[in-house]
PDB file of C-alpha atoms in Angstrom:
ATOM      1  CA  UNK A   1       0.000   0.000   0.000  1.00  0.00           C
ATOM      2  CA  UNK A   2       1.034   3.530  -0.637  1.00  0.00           C
ATOM      3  CA  UNK A   3       1.604   5.455   2.593  1.00  0.00           C
ATOM      4  CA  UNK A   4      -0.793   8.335   2.043  1.00  0.00           C
ATOM      5  CA  UNK A   5      -4.476   7.998   1.367  1.00  0.00           C
ATOM      6  CA  UNK A   6      -5.680   8.948  -2.090  1.00  0.00           C
ATOM      7  CA  UNK A   7      -9.495   9.181  -2.343  1.00  0.00           C
ATOM      8  CA  UNK A   8     -11.217   6.760  -4.713  1.00  0.00           C
ATOM      9  CA  UNK A   9     -13.369   9.589  -6.074  1.00  0.00           C
ATOM     10  CA  UNK A  10     -10.431  11.829  -7.028  1.00  0.00           C
ATOM     11  CA  UNK A  11     -10.301  12.611 -10.765  1.00  0.00           C
ATOM     12  CA  UNK A  12      -6.523  13.120 -10.511  1.00  0.00           C
ATOM     13  CA  UNK A  13      -3.961  10.348 -10.245  1.00  0.00           C
ATOM     14  CA  UNK A  14      -2.103  10.149  -6.937  1.00  0.00           C
ATOM     15  CA  UNK A  15       0.256  13.049  -6.290  1.00  0.00           C
ATOM     16  CA  UNK A  16       1.736  14.751  -3.269  1.00  0.00           C
ATOM     17  CA  UNK A  17      -0.326  17.906  -3.565  1.00  0.00           C
ATOM     18  CA  UNK A  18      -2.857  16.665  -1.020  1.00  0.00           C
ATOM     19  CA  UNK A  19      -0.710  14.116   0.798  1.00  0.00           C
ATOM     20  CA  UNK A  20      -2.774  12.621   3.615  1.00  0.00           C
ATOM     21  CA  UNK A  21      -0.191  10.620   5.551  1.00  0.00           C
ATOM     22  CA  UNK A  22      -2.210  10.946   8.738  1.00  0.00           C
ATOM     23  CA  UNK A  23      -5.833  11.683   9.536  1.00  0.00           C
ATOM     24  CA  UNK A  24      -6.892  13.566  12.628  1.00  0.00           C
ATOM     25  CA  UNK A  25      -9.378  11.841  14.915  1.00  0.00           C
ATOM     26  CA  UNK A  26     -11.045  15.229  15.415  1.00  0.00           C
ATOM     27  CA  UNK A  27     -12.002  15.596  11.719  1.00  0.00           C
ATOM     28  CA  UNK A  28     -12.041  12.056  10.329  1.00  0.00           C
ATOM     29  CA  UNK A  29     -15.865  11.951  10.265  1.00  0.00           C
ATOM     30  CA  UNK A  30     -16.264  15.338   8.580  1.00  0.00           C
ATOM     31  CA  UNK A  31     -13.475  15.207   5.990  1.00  0.00           C
ATOM     32  CA  UNK A  32     -14.775  14.209   2.562  1.00  0.00           C
ATOM     33  CA  UNK A  33     -11.607  12.188   1.948  1.00  0.00           C
ATOM     34  CA  UNK A  34     -12.018  10.091   5.106  1.00  0.00           C
ATOM     35  CA  UNK A  35     -15.799   9.660   5.526  1.00  0.00           C
ATOM     36  CA  UNK A  36     -16.070   6.528   3.367  1.00  0.00           C
ATOM     37  CA  UNK A  37     -12.878   4.837   4.539  1.00  0.00           C
ATOM     38  CA  UNK A  38     -13.572   5.364   8.261  1.00  0.00           C
ATOM     39  CA  UNK A  39     -17.010   3.826   7.909  1.00  0.00           C
ATOM     40  CA  UNK A  40     -16.220   0.972   5.512  1.00  0.00           C
ATOM     41  CA  UNK A  41     -12.457   0.431   5.118  1.00  0.00           C
ATOM     42  CA  UNK A  42     -10.880   0.439   8.557  1.00  0.00           C
ATOM     43  CA  UNK A  43      -7.508  -1.201   9.090  1.00  0.00           C
ATOM     44  CA  UNK A  44      -4.749  -1.756  11.612  1.00  0.00           C
ATOM     45  CA  UNK A  45      -1.128  -0.856  10.932  1.00  0.00           C
ATOM     46  CA  UNK A  46       1.184  -2.883  13.176  1.00  0.00           C
ATOM     47  CA  UNK A  47       4.370  -0.986  14.005  1.00  0.00           C
ATOM     48  CA  UNK A  48       7.333  -1.921  16.136  1.00  0.00           C
ATOM     49  CA  UNK A  49       8.132   1.771  16.479  1.00  0.00           C
ATOM     50  CA  UNK A  50       8.366   5.057  14.636  1.00  0.00           C
ATOM     51  CA  UNK A  51      10.574   8.126  14.449  1.00  0.00           C
ATOM     52  CA  UNK A  52       9.331  11.511  15.592  1.00  0.00           C
ATOM     53  CA  UNK A  53      11.232  14.784  15.375  1.00  0.00           C
ATOM     54  CA  UNK A  54      11.493  17.563  17.939  1.00  0.00           C
ATOM     55  CA  UNK A  55      13.021  20.894  17.063  1.00  0.00           C
ATOM     56  CA  UNK A  56      15.756  21.773  19.527  1.00  0.00           C
ATOM     57  CA  UNK A  57      17.258  25.138  18.726  1.00  0.00           C
ATOM     58  CA  UNK A  58      18.052  25.095  15.008  1.00  0.00           C
ATOM     59  CA  UNK A  59      18.199  21.318  14.728  1.00  0.00           C
ATOM     60  CA  UNK A  60      15.600  18.610  14.525  1.00  0.00           C
ATOM     61  CA  UNK A  61      16.339  15.827  16.975  1.00  0.00           C
ATOM     62  CA  UNK A  62      14.848  12.454  15.964  1.00  0.00           C
ATOM     63  CA  UNK A  63      13.478  10.139  18.639  1.00  0.00           C
ATOM     64  CA  UNK A  64      12.703   6.458  18.177  1.00  0.00           C
ATOM     65  CA  UNK A  65       9.297   5.796  19.763  1.00  0.00           C
ATOM     66  CA  UNK A  66       7.886   2.413  20.730  1.00  0.00           C
ATOM     67  CA  UNK A  67       5.416   0.918  23.192  1.00  0.00           C
ATOM     68  CA  UNK A  68       6.827   0.965  26.720  1.00  0.00           C
ATOM     69  CA  UNK A  69       5.926  -2.745  26.902  1.00  0.00           C
ATOM     70  CA  UNK A  70       8.200  -3.475  23.934  1.00  0.00           C
ATOM     71  CA  UNK A  71       5.286  -5.043  22.052  1.00  0.00           C
ATOM     72  CA  UNK A  72       4.145  -3.887  18.624  1.00  0.00           C
ATOM     73  CA  UNK A  73       1.650  -1.036  18.451  1.00  0.00           C
ATOM     74  CA  UNK A  74      -1.668  -1.634  16.674  1.00  0.00           C
ATOM     75  CA  UNK A  75      -2.437   1.735  15.075  1.00  0.00           C
ATOM     76  CA  UNK A  76      -5.951   2.575  13.879  1.00  0.00           C
ATOM     77  CA  UNK A  77      -5.943   3.231  10.143  1.00  0.00           C
ATOM     78  CA  UNK A  78      -8.065   3.362   6.986  1.00  0.00           C
ATOM     79  CA  UNK A  79      -7.467   2.343   3.396  1.00  0.00           C
ATOM     80  CA  UNK A  80      -8.710   3.278  -0.055  1.00  0.00           C
ATOM     81  CA  UNK A  81      -8.321   2.081  -3.625  1.00  0.00           C
ATOM     82  CA  UNK A  82      -8.146   4.523  -6.545  1.00  0.00           C
ATOM     83  CA  UNK A  83      -9.413   3.199  -9.905  1.00  0.00           C
ATOM     84  CA  UNK A  84      -8.416  -0.379  -8.990  1.00  0.00           C
ATOM     85  CA  UNK A  85      -4.799   0.719  -9.450  1.00  0.00           C
ATOM     86  CA  UNK A  86      -3.456   2.411  -6.340  1.00  0.00           C
ATOM     87  CA  UNK A  87      -4.058   1.096  -2.834  1.00  0.00           C
ATOM     88  CA  UNK A  88      -3.359   3.653  -0.132  1.00  0.00           C
ATOM     89  CA  UNK A  89      -3.600   4.024   3.620  1.00  0.00           C
ATOM     90  CA  UNK A  90      -3.502   6.605   6.391  1.00  0.00           C
ATOM     91  CA  UNK A  91      -3.188   6.272  10.151  1.00  0.00           C
ATOM     92  CA  UNK A  92      -5.342   8.097  12.650  1.00  0.00           C
ATOM     93  CA  UNK A  93      -3.621  10.531  14.977  1.00  0.00           C
ATOM     94  CA  UNK A  94      -4.789  12.365  18.053  1.00  0.00           C
ATOM     95  CA  UNK A  95      -3.548  14.995  20.465  1.00  0.00           C
ATOM     96  CA  UNK A  96      -0.487  13.774  22.332  1.00  0.00           C
ATOM     97  CA  UNK A  97      -0.772  12.458  25.863  1.00  0.00           C
ATOM     98  CA  UNK A  98       0.662  14.701  28.563  1.00  0.00           C
ATOM     99  CA  UNK A  99       3.856  12.648  28.718  1.00  0.00           C
ATOM    100  CA  UNK A 100       4.361  12.396  24.934  1.00  0.00           C
ATOM    101  CA  UNK A 101       3.668  16.110  24.356  1.00  0.00           C
ATOM    102  CA  UNK A 102       7.278  16.871  25.254  1.00  0.00           C
ATOM    103  CA  UNK A 103       8.279  15.127  22.004  1.00  0.00           C
ATOM    104  CA  UNK A 104       5.394  16.006  19.652  1.00  0.00           C
ATOM    105  CA  UNK A 105       1.893  17.478  19.786  1.00  0.00           C
ATOM    106  CA  UNK A 106       0.298  14.495  17.943  1.00  0.00           C
ATOM    107  CA  UNK A 107       0.518  10.739  18.369  1.00  0.00           C
ATOM    108  CA  UNK A 108      -0.968   7.663  16.682  1.00  0.00           C
ATOM    109  CA  UNK A 109      -4.221   6.197  17.948  1.00  0.00           C
ATOM    110  CA  UNK A 110      -2.879   2.860  19.212  1.00  0.00           C
ATOM    111  CA  UNK A 111      -5.328   0.176  20.271  1.00  0.00           C
ATOM    112  CA  UNK A 112      -5.313  -2.821  22.599  1.00  0.00           C
ATOM    113  CA  UNK A 113      -6.625  -6.230  21.458  1.00  0.00           C
ATOM    114  CA  UNK A 114     -10.248  -5.560  22.493  1.00  0.00           C
ATOM    115  CA  UNK A 115     -10.213  -2.166  20.785  1.00  0.00           C
ATOM    116  CA  UNK A 116      -8.707  -3.694  17.625  1.00  0.00           C
ATOM    117  CA  UNK A 117     -11.601  -6.176  17.449  1.00  0.00           C
ATOM    118  CA  UNK A 118     -14.114  -3.351  17.806  1.00  0.00           C
ATOM    119  CA  UNK A 119     -12.275  -1.151  15.288  1.00  0.00           C
ATOM    120  CA  UNK A 120     -12.350  -3.917  12.702  1.00  0.00           C
ATOM    121  CA  UNK A 121     -16.017  -4.813  13.342  1.00  0.00           C
ATOM    122  CA  UNK A 122     -18.147  -3.296  10.539  1.00  0.00           C
ATOM    123  CA  UNK A 123     -21.205  -3.450  12.840  1.00  0.00           C
ATOM    124  CA  UNK A 124     -19.690  -0.924  15.290  1.00  0.00           C
ATOM    125  CA  UNK A 125     -21.074   2.604  15.139  1.00  0.00           C
ATOM    126  CA  UNK A 126     -17.941   4.472  14.102  1.00  0.00           C
ATOM    127  CA  UNK A 127     -19.005   7.816  15.587  1.00  0.00           C
ATOM    128  CA  UNK A 128     -19.489   6.345  19.071  1.00  0.00           C
ATOM    129  CA  UNK A 129     -16.394   4.200  18.699  1.00  0.00           C
ATOM    130  CA  UNK A 130     -14.190   7.184  17.837  1.00  0.00           C
ATOM    131  CA  UNK A 131     -15.548   9.097  20.843  1.00  0.00           C
ATOM    132  CA  UNK A 132     -14.695   6.156  23.102  1.00  0.00           C
ATOM    133  CA  UNK A 133     -11.216   5.647  21.620  1.00  0.00           C
ATOM    134  CA  UNK A 134     -10.194   9.294  21.678  1.00  0.00           C
ATOM    135  CA  UNK A 135      -7.368   9.769  24.149  1.00  0.00           C
ATOM    136  CA  UNK A 136      -6.541   6.053  24.262  1.00  0.00           C
ATOM    137  CA  UNK A 137      -2.993   4.938  23.646  1.00  0.00           C
ATOM    138  CA  UNK A 138      -0.409   2.451  24.706  1.00  0.00           C
ATOM    139  CA  UNK A 139       2.183   3.965  27.007  1.00  0.00           C
ATOM    140  CA  UNK A 140       5.053   5.155  24.826  1.00  0.00           C
ATOM    141  CA  UNK A 141       8.796   5.163  25.427  1.00  0.00           C
ATOM    142  CA  UNK A 142      11.270   7.142  23.325  1.00  0.00           C
ATOM    143  CA  UNK A 143      14.982   7.670  23.043  1.00  0.00           C
ATOM    144  CA  UNK A 144      17.074  10.014  20.920  1.00  0.00           C
ATOM    145  CA  UNK A 145      18.680   8.653  17.773  1.00  0.00           C
ATOM    146  CA  UNK A 146      21.476  10.001  15.628  1.00  0.00           C
ATOM    147  CA  UNK A 147      20.307  12.917  13.407  1.00  0.00           C
ATOM    148  CA  UNK A 148      21.604  10.974  10.392  1.00  0.00           C
ATOM    149  CA  UNK A 149      18.354   8.969  10.612  1.00  0.00           C
ATOM    150  CA  UNK A 150      16.766  11.803   8.587  1.00  0.00           C
ATOM    151  CA  UNK A 151      19.457  11.789   5.908  1.00  0.00           C
ATOM    152  CA  UNK A 152      18.754   9.692   2.786  1.00  0.00           C
ATOM    153  CA  UNK A 153      22.516   9.315   2.227  1.00  0.00           C
ATOM    154  CA  UNK A 154      22.840   7.473   5.548  1.00  0.00           C
ATOM    155  CA  UNK A 155      22.907   3.739   4.786  1.00  0.00           C
ATOM    156  CA  UNK A 156      23.962   2.673   8.291  1.00  0.00           C
ATOM    157  CA  UNK A 157      20.469   2.439   9.829  1.00  0.00           C
ATOM    158  CA  UNK A 158      19.214   3.945  13.061  1.00  0.00           C
ATOM    159  CA  UNK A 159      21.923   4.868  15.522  1.00  0.00           C
ATOM    160  CA  UNK A 160      20.898   5.202  19.166  1.00  0.00           C
ATOM    161  CA  UNK A 161      22.605   7.879  21.195  1.00  0.00           C
TER     162      UNK A 161
END
């Protein structure tokens, strides 16, 4: 799947002009691009961790973020297919928890096993479900990584500091 959602109804082929890498839980039900997917094409993106950047002075410091438990995160997501050619996805984000706000103002909507089952159940009322899930998240742990993690010329992988 392509990492940003491209609406099935778009007359234009996928491009980065309206890149929708993430979708905000606050507007997912009102955005034309997300209304269909959130009701009918929900998904889970399993992630072992992700990199988030915090501006410190004039530099962006990357942090590797993972569940404090060390287990994979199950992130609420949606998918779409454009003209039976391009499959795309987006993850749902929400305001950061108090502890994570020191790194970034947004965070993924991560779900536990019971919440995953409800998220994937097409019988669930998505409006009520989103209200219940808002603010939910696995406890996150983060550590700084070498700034080269953001450099495409770096072929060494993630370097922990």
